[in-house]
Amino acid sequence: MDSKFLKIDISSSPHVKRPVDVKKIMRNVVFALLPVSAFAVYAFGISALTLIVTTTFFSVVTEYVIDLIEKKESTVGDYSAVITGLLLGLTLPPGFPIWMAALGGIVSIALGKYLFGGLGFNVYNPALVGRGFLQAAFPVSISTWHPSFQADRFTSFFSSNLAFPFAKPTVDSVSGATPLAAFKFEQKSTEVANLIFGQTDGSLGETGGLLILLCGMYLAVRKMLDWRIPAGIFAAVILLSVIFNLINPEKYPSAMFMLFSGGLMIGAVFMATDMVTSPVTSLGTWLYAIMIGILIYVIRVWGGLPEGVMFAILLGNSLAPIFNILTKPRVYGTKKAGAK
Amino acid sequence: MANSFKHGIHPPEKKEISADKSIKRFPFAPYLVIHLAQHIGKPAKAIVKEGQEVQRGQKIAEADGFVSVPMHSPATGVIKKIAPMLDFDGKMSPSIIIEPHPGSDQNVLVGREVEPDSLTPEEIVKAVQEMGMVGLGGAAFPSHVKFSPPKDKPVQTLIINGAECEPYLTSDYRVMLEQAKRILRGIKIVMKALGAKETIIGIEDNKKDAAQVLKDAISVDDSAVKYVKVEVLKTKYPQGAEKMLTKALVNKEIPSGGLPADIGVMVSNIATVSEIGELLPKGQGLIERVVTISGKGVDNPGNYLIPMGTPLEFVLKHAGVNEKARHVIFGGPMMGKSAAYLEMPITKGASGILVMTEEEHAPKKQKVYPCIRCGECVNACPLFLNPSRLGILARNDEFDKMAEDYNLNDCFECGSCTYVCPSNIPLVQYFRVAKKVLREGRQRKQQSIAG
């Protein structure tokens, strides 16, 4: 009974595995964010490039250092800090002081992610925690807008980019207004085509609506992004927009304007879809998305701020665990939902 | 649209490796090992002595009680030894070792032929037990026990599982293509035993040709045409699980902790009814079975009719095992068991032998990431459990909570959650351990009460 002719390994079933892991998903999200970042650089020049590189660099370094302090194996290789950094950078206005961006990167990872226990344990999207911190700490800088496609954008910074830490922010003489602010405060609407193709002012990553949508579709097709989230947000925003626009087109903007202005597209496609901070059940995911869509509309139209995407998603994140509990499915062969 | 259940997964099918290979008879190994405990229930009792001559098909061990089945000699030869041999769990298990005579014509012992129509349900149940018949899908549960449901739970519908949802496996597919008449004969016998009114054969839509063969056979059979129908199911794992089949075919759920009989259904594997249709009228026992041998570790994959007790080593050599082979699995890749020793024999429950290479097997060492709450497992679980939550509880050893609040014991370990998890968390493996710990805890408690 000689059976030494073959060396075999044993393992516990299943013996096959879907060839997708966290690292692969995260890497693909980074890939999908690169065209969006490239467009930001194209529209806003070296200011955009420097801001995005700064937030990404500081996010990754913060993660690396915290792992070092906690004597844990470094998690930088899973790319999730890169995503946080890129997303944070893309939410900033083009003239944002670089030192503040660096601080934002540190806060995103340290407070948004590690305070909760690291990847998988955070309640809020880390990039939005960083963005929220910056908005609270530097309200003027984060709402000062510079026009896109300046002739000298590839050779010079906006002067406010280079502000010294804790110096009084200098307001540039040329400052623009985002389409949402223009609509809200000046009742000026923007051509929808300009919004779709990114020919407007705004945060770095929010001006190329169509491009963001395409990048999101790449991820959705590869099943690395839950299409239900952007779909639910869009549906809620479109429905509300259409209803109120029919009632009073002067006061309430059109659905296309709502979809392609501000941070809605990047928020719906890349931020609300963060797996860690969105619900796990199918129905819960729909409720979460629709709620975010409604909140965006409500804040934008009736709130004090021109933009509501960040707060809407953060609120959605807080409710994700509750949506999971409320939508716990009925277990096969049992009567009541969730048995208990 | 094809019938189906909700959730589930779509692993690569890999059936093309062996699907077009018709069933071929395997040669006899120099020795055959018959484990007496290869079915669920009490082990069979040997009724032969060392050195005794036996004929192929002769009963060599008898059932010990109702939940037990006899064994028949797969070859004409001599009883070499009756001794404990390594079984699947690495334990020594009582076995009969037979040495086939090389020169023998290997004719099967002629049995007492019976006309199935003349048998009462009780006589059918007895005859099925005498055949040594167990579920050939993998569970190896004695068939006659399944055919004797409680009197207060009559079975209306017999469901025949032709889904074969495990990747790689094609033995049921070949059985359907090549043994349609036997299958219909078996169905009639089983229906009579159960007193069932109708039969539904469920087949995944990647085997439409097999479904057509059966439909054609039914259409020319005057009696089958009245109460047997074929339903095509969506190709999705684990479509062939009892709970999924009843949902897909009769839109009923087997109650948690209950039996198919609770909803008037009995589920049987297609190869099982084919063997009953062939062997019962001839009065013969189960001595061989169709086994898919597949995977990139063998050069001659195919569907083989292999004598019971053939040692794995012999099987592998004849299937042309190559130097890239690293994993040998009994059953399919989703729920099959890894073989640790190549002395182990083909048993009644072995529907496939997969010989996988390093590349086609799941990676050996995978980095485990924290759960990122992607929800893939939640949307894969066919029972609508929450594997993600169960996994976290398992990590904290909260086994009681898993069972009481999260329906751990409904899990039938299909492995879909582990398959999809991007964090490489060994979810189903955790659940197996948790169930085992709870089971042993219960046993200890019972013992201490009894003591």
Short mmCIF file of N, CA and C in Angstrom, two decimals, chain B residues 164-258:
data_model
loop_
_atom_site.label_atom_id
_atom_site.label_comp_id
_atom_site.label_asym_id
_atom_site.label_seq_id
_atom_site.Cartn_x
_atom_site.Cartn_y
_atom_site.Cartn_z
N GLU B 164 -27.35 18.95 -9.94
CA GLU B 164 -25.89 18.81 -9.94
C GLU B 164 -25.22 20.19 -9.98
N CYS B 165 -25.45 20.94 -8.88
CA CYS B 165 -25.02 22.34 -8.87
C CYS B 165 -23.56 22.51 -8.51
N GLU B 166 -22.91 21.48 -7.99
CA GLU B 166 -21.49 21.59 -7.66
C GLU B 166 -20.69 21.74 -8.96
N PRO B 167 -19.73 22.66 -8.98
CA PRO B 167 -18.85 22.74 -10.15
C PRO B 167 -18.14 21.40 -10.38
N TYR B 168 -17.63 21.20 -11.56
CA TYR B 168 -16.86 20.02 -11.96
C TYR B 168 -17.71 18.76 -12.14
N LEU B 169 -18.62 18.47 -11.20
CA LEU B 169 -19.28 17.16 -11.23
C LEU B 169 -20.20 17.00 -12.44
N THR B 170 -20.11 15.84 -13.08
CA THR B 170 -20.93 15.56 -14.25
C THR B 170 -21.51 14.16 -14.21
N SER B 171 -21.36 13.45 -13.08
CA SER B 171 -21.83 12.06 -13.04
C SER B 171 -23.35 12.00 -13.18
N ASP B 172 -24.08 12.89 -12.49
CA ASP B 172 -25.54 12.88 -12.60
C ASP B 172 -25.97 13.23 -14.02
N TYR B 173 -25.23 14.15 -14.64
CA TYR B 173 -25.52 14.54 -16.02
C TYR B 173 -25.41 13.33 -16.95
N ARG B 174 -24.35 12.57 -16.79
CA ARG B 174 -24.17 11.39 -17.64
C ARG B 174 -25.25 10.35 -17.33
N VAL B 175 -25.58 10.20 -16.06
CA VAL B 175 -26.63 9.24 -15.67
C VAL B 175 -27.94 9.63 -16.37
N MET B 176 -28.25 10.92 -16.38
CA MET B 176 -29.50 11.36 -17.01
C MET B 176 -29.48 11.10 -18.51
N LEU B 177 -28.32 11.35 -19.14
CA LEU B 177 -28.23 11.14 -20.59
C LEU B 177 -28.32 9.66 -20.94
N GLU B 178 -27.70 8.81 -20.10
CA GLU B 178 -27.53 7.41 -20.49
C GLU B 178 -28.49 6.44 -19.82
N GLN B 179 -29.17 6.89 -18.74
CA GLN B 179 -29.97 5.92 -17.97
C GLN B 179 -31.41 6.39 -17.76
N ALA B 180 -31.99 7.06 -18.75
CA ALA B 180 -33.33 7.64 -18.59
C ALA B 180 -34.35 6.58 -18.18
N LYS B 181 -34.29 5.40 -18.83
CA LYS B 181 -35.30 4.36 -18.54
C LYS B 181 -35.19 3.86 -17.11
N ARG B 182 -33.93 3.66 -16.68
CA ARG B 182 -33.71 3.21 -15.30
C ARG B 182 -34.26 4.23 -14.32
N ILE B 183 -34.04 5.52 -14.65
CA ILE B 183 -34.51 6.59 -13.76
C ILE B 183 -36.03 6.53 -13.61
N LEU B 184 -36.73 6.39 -14.74
CA LEU B 184 -38.19 6.36 -14.67
C LEU B 184 -38.68 5.13 -13.89
N ARG B 185 -37.98 4.01 -14.09
CA ARG B 185 -38.34 2.80 -13.36
C ARG B 185 -38.15 3.04 -11.86
N GLY B 186 -37.03 3.64 -11.51
CA GLY B 186 -36.74 3.93 -10.11
C GLY B 186 -37.76 4.88 -9.51
N ILE B 187 -38.14 5.90 -10.28
CA ILE B 187 -39.12 6.87 -9.78
C ILE B 187 -40.43 6.17 -9.43
N LYS B 188 -40.87 5.27 -10.31
CA LYS B 188 -42.14 4.57 -10.06
C LYS B 188 -42.07 3.76 -8.76
N ILE B 189 -40.91 3.11 -8.57
CA ILE B 189 -40.75 2.29 -7.36
C ILE B 189 -40.80 3.17 -6.12
N VAL B 190 -40.05 4.27 -6.16
CA VAL B 190 -39.98 5.15 -4.99
C VAL B 190 -41.34 5.80 -4.73
N MET B 191 -42.01 6.20 -5.81
CA MET B 191 -43.33 6.81 -5.62
C MET B 191 -44.29 5.85 -4.94
N LYS B 192 -44.18 4.59 -5.33
CA LYS B 192 -45.08 3.61 -4.73
C LYS B 192 -44.77 3.45 -3.24
N ALA B 193 -43.47 3.39 -2.92
CA ALA B 193 -43.08 3.26 -1.51
C ALA B 193 -43.62 4.42 -0.69
N LEU B 194 -43.59 5.62 -1.28
CA LEU B 194 -43.99 6.82 -0.55
C LEU B 194 -45.49 7.09 -0.62
N GLY B 195 -46.14 6.51 -1.62
CA GLY B 195 -47.53 6.87 -1.88
C GLY B 195 -47.64 8.28 -2.45
N ALA B 196 -46.59 8.74 -3.15
CA ALA B 196 -46.58 10.09 -3.70
C ALA B 196 -47.47 10.19 -4.93
N LYS B 197 -47.98 11.41 -5.17
CA LYS B 197 -48.90 11.63 -6.29
C LYS B 197 -48.20 12.09 -7.55
N GLU B 198 -47.09 12.80 -7.38
CA GLU B 198 -46.39 13.34 -8.56
C GLU B 198 -44.90 13.38 -8.29
N THR B 199 -44.15 13.50 -9.40
CA THR B 199 -42.70 13.61 -9.30
C THR B 199 -42.24 14.78 -10.16
N ILE B 200 -41.36 15.59 -9.59
CA ILE B 200 -40.76 16.67 -10.37
C ILE B 200 -39.25 16.46 -10.40
N ILE B 201 -38.71 16.41 -11.61
CA ILE B 201 -37.26 16.29 -11.75
C ILE B 201 -36.71 17.69 -12.00
N GLY B 202 -35.83 18.16 -11.13
CA GLY B 202 -35.25 19.50 -11.29
C GLY B 202 -33.86 19.40 -11.89
N ILE B 203 -33.67 20.11 -13.02
CA ILE B 203 -32.37 20.05 -13.71
C ILE B 203 -31.93 21.48 -14.04
N GLU B 204 -30.68 21.82 -13.76
CA GLU B 204 -30.18 23.17 -14.06
C GLU B 204 -30.11 23.40 -15.56
N ASP B 205 -30.26 24.67 -15.95
CA ASP B 205 -30.34 24.96 -17.39
C ASP B 205 -29.00 24.89 -18.12
N ASN B 206 -27.94 24.46 -17.43
CA ASN B 206 -26.71 24.16 -18.17
C ASN B 206 -26.70 22.70 -18.65
N LYS B 207 -27.82 21.99 -18.36
CA LYS B 207 -27.92 20.59 -18.80
C LYS B 207 -29.24 20.39 -19.54
N LYS B 208 -29.55 21.33 -20.44
CA LYS B 208 -30.84 21.26 -21.13
C LYS B 208 -30.98 19.98 -21.95
N ASP B 209 -29.85 19.50 -22.48
CA ASP B 209 -29.93 18.27 -23.29
C ASP B 209 -30.36 17.08 -22.43
N ALA B 210 -29.86 17.03 -21.18
CA ALA B 210 -30.27 15.95 -20.29
C ALA B 210 -31.76 16.08 -19.97
N ALA B 211 -32.21 17.33 -19.75
CA ALA B 211 -33.63 17.55 -19.47
C ALA B 211 -34.47 17.06 -20.65
N GLN B 212 -33.98 17.31 -21.87
CA GLN B 212 -34.72 16.90 -23.07
C GLN B 212 -34.78 15.37 -23.17
N VAL B 213 -33.67 14.72 -22.88
CA VAL B 213 -33.64 13.25 -22.94
C VAL B 213 -34.70 12.68 -21.99
N LEU B 214 -34.77 13.24 -20.79
CA LEU B 214 -35.74 12.74 -19.82
C LEU B 214 -37.17 13.06 -20.26
N LYS B 215 -37.36 14.27 -20.80
CA LYS B 215 -38.70 14.64 -21.28
C LYS B 215 -39.14 13.67 -22.37
N ASP B 216 -38.23 13.35 -23.28
CA ASP B 216 -38.56 12.42 -24.37
C ASP B 216 -38.91 11.05 -23.80
N ALA B 217 -38.12 10.60 -22.82
CA ALA B 217 -38.38 9.28 -22.24
C ALA B 217 -39.73 9.26 -21.55
N ILE B 218 -40.07 10.38 -20.89
CA ILE B 218 -41.36 10.44 -20.19
C ILE B 218 -42.50 10.41 -21.20
N SER B 219 -42.31 11.13 -22.32
CA SER B 219 -43.42 11.26 -23.28
C SER B 219 -43.80 9.94 -23.93
N VAL B 220 -42.87 8.98 -23.96
CA VAL B 220 -43.21 7.68 -24.57
C VAL B 220 -43.55 6.62 -23.50
N ASP B 221 -43.61 7.07 -22.25
CA ASP B 221 -43.93 6.14 -21.16
C ASP B 221 -45.35 6.45 -20.68
N ASP B 222 -46.27 5.53 -20.95
CA ASP B 222 -47.69 5.80 -20.70
C ASP B 222 -48.01 6.19 -19.27
N SER B 223 -47.33 5.56 -18.32
CA SER B 223 -47.67 5.89 -16.94
C SER B 223 -46.90 7.12 -16.46
N ALA B 224 -45.61 7.21 -16.80
CA ALA B 224 -44.80 8.33 -16.32
C ALA B 224 -45.35 9.66 -16.81
N VAL B 225 -45.88 9.66 -18.03
CA VAL B 225 -46.34 10.91 -18.62
C VAL B 225 -47.42 11.56 -17.76
N LYS B 226 -48.10 10.76 -16.95
CA LYS B 226 -49.21 11.30 -16.14
C LYS B 226 -48.71 12.00 -14.88
N TYR B 227 -47.63 11.53 -14.32
CA TYR B 227 -47.26 12.09 -13.02
C TYR B 227 -45.79 12.48 -12.87
N VAL B 228 -45.01 12.40 -13.92
CA VAL B 228 -43.61 12.84 -13.81
C VAL B 228 -43.39 14.02 -14.74
N LYS B 229 -42.83 15.09 -14.22
CA LYS B 229 -42.47 16.19 -15.11
C LYS B 229 -41.07 16.70 -14.82
N VAL B 230 -40.49 17.30 -15.86
CA VAL B 230 -39.13 17.82 -15.74
C VAL B 230 -39.21 19.34 -15.68
N GLU B 231 -38.54 19.94 -14.70
CA GLU B 231 -38.50 21.40 -14.61
C GLU B 231 -37.05 21.85 -14.75
N VAL B 232 -36.86 22.85 -15.59
CA VAL B 232 -35.51 23.38 -15.77
C VAL B 232 -35.28 24.50 -14.76
N LEU B 233 -34.15 24.42 -14.06
CA LEU B 233 -33.82 25.39 -13.02
C LEU B 233 -32.68 26.28 -13.47
N LYS B 234 -32.61 27.45 -12.86
CA LYS B 234 -31.50 28.35 -13.15
C LYS B 234 -30.19 27.71 -12.66
N THR B 235 -29.13 27.87 -13.41
CA THR B 235 -27.84 27.35 -12.98
C THR B 235 -27.27 28.27 -11.92
N LYS B 236 -27.32 27.79 -10.70
CA LYS B 236 -26.87 28.63 -9.59
C LYS B 236 -26.59 27.72 -8.41
N TYR B 237 -25.48 27.95 -7.74
CA TYR B 237 -25.14 27.15 -6.56
C TYR B 237 -25.80 27.77 -5.34
N PRO B 238 -26.35 27.03 -4.38
CA PRO B 238 -26.55 25.58 -4.27
C PRO B 238 -27.96 25.14 -4.67
N GLN B 239 -28.26 25.21 -5.95
CA GLN B 239 -29.60 24.87 -6.46
C GLN B 239 -30.02 23.45 -6.05
N GLY B 240 -29.04 22.54 -5.94
CA GLY B 240 -29.37 21.14 -5.65
C GLY B 240 -29.62 20.83 -4.18
N ALA B 241 -29.45 21.83 -3.31
CA ALA B 241 -29.72 21.58 -1.89
C ALA B 241 -31.21 21.38 -1.70
N GLU B 242 -31.56 20.45 -0.81
CA GLU B 242 -32.97 20.14 -0.55
C GLU B 242 -33.82 21.39 -0.36
N LYS B 243 -33.31 22.29 0.50
CA LYS B 243 -34.09 23.47 0.84
C LYS B 243 -34.31 24.37 -0.38
N MET B 244 -33.31 24.43 -1.24
CA MET B 244 -33.41 25.28 -2.43
C MET B 244 -34.33 24.64 -3.48
N LEU B 245 -34.22 23.31 -3.61
CA LEU B 245 -35.05 22.61 -4.60
C LEU B 245 -36.53 22.74 -4.27
N THR B 246 -36.89 22.58 -2.99
CA THR B 246 -38.31 22.66 -2.66
C THR B 246 -38.82 24.08 -2.92
N LYS B 247 -37.97 25.06 -2.64
CA LYS B 247 -38.36 26.46 -2.88
C LYS B 247 -38.56 26.69 -4.38
N ALA B 248 -37.61 26.19 -5.17
CA ALA B 248 -37.65 26.44 -6.60
C ALA B 248 -38.75 25.65 -7.30
N LEU B 249 -39.02 24.43 -6.83
CA LEU B 249 -39.92 23.56 -7.58
C LEU B 249 -41.37 23.56 -7.07
N VAL B 250 -41.56 23.64 -5.76
CA VAL B 250 -42.94 23.64 -5.27
C VAL B 250 -43.23 24.91 -4.47
N ASN B 251 -42.26 25.85 -4.48
CA ASN B 251 -42.40 27.12 -3.78
C ASN B 251 -42.81 26.96 -2.32
N LYS B 252 -42.19 25.99 -1.66
CA LYS B 252 -42.44 25.80 -0.24
C LYS B 252 -41.10 25.74 0.48
N GLU B 253 -41.09 26.18 1.72
CA GLU B 253 -39.86 26.12 2.51
C GLU B 253 -39.95 25.00 3.54
N ILE B 254 -38.87 24.24 3.65
CA ILE B 254 -38.80 23.22 4.70
C ILE B 254 -38.63 23.97 6.02
N PRO B 255 -39.51 23.74 7.00
CA PRO B 255 -39.40 24.52 8.23
C PRO B 255 -38.04 24.35 8.90
N SER B 256 -37.60 25.41 9.53
CA SER B 256 -36.33 25.39 10.25
C SER B 256 -36.33 24.22 11.24
N GLY B 257 -35.34 23.36 11.15
CA GLY B 257 -35.25 22.21 12.04
C GLY B 257 -36.15 21.05 11.63
N GLY B 258 -36.90 21.22 10.54
CA GLY B 258 -37.85 20.19 10.11
C GLY B 258 -37.32 19.33 8.98
#
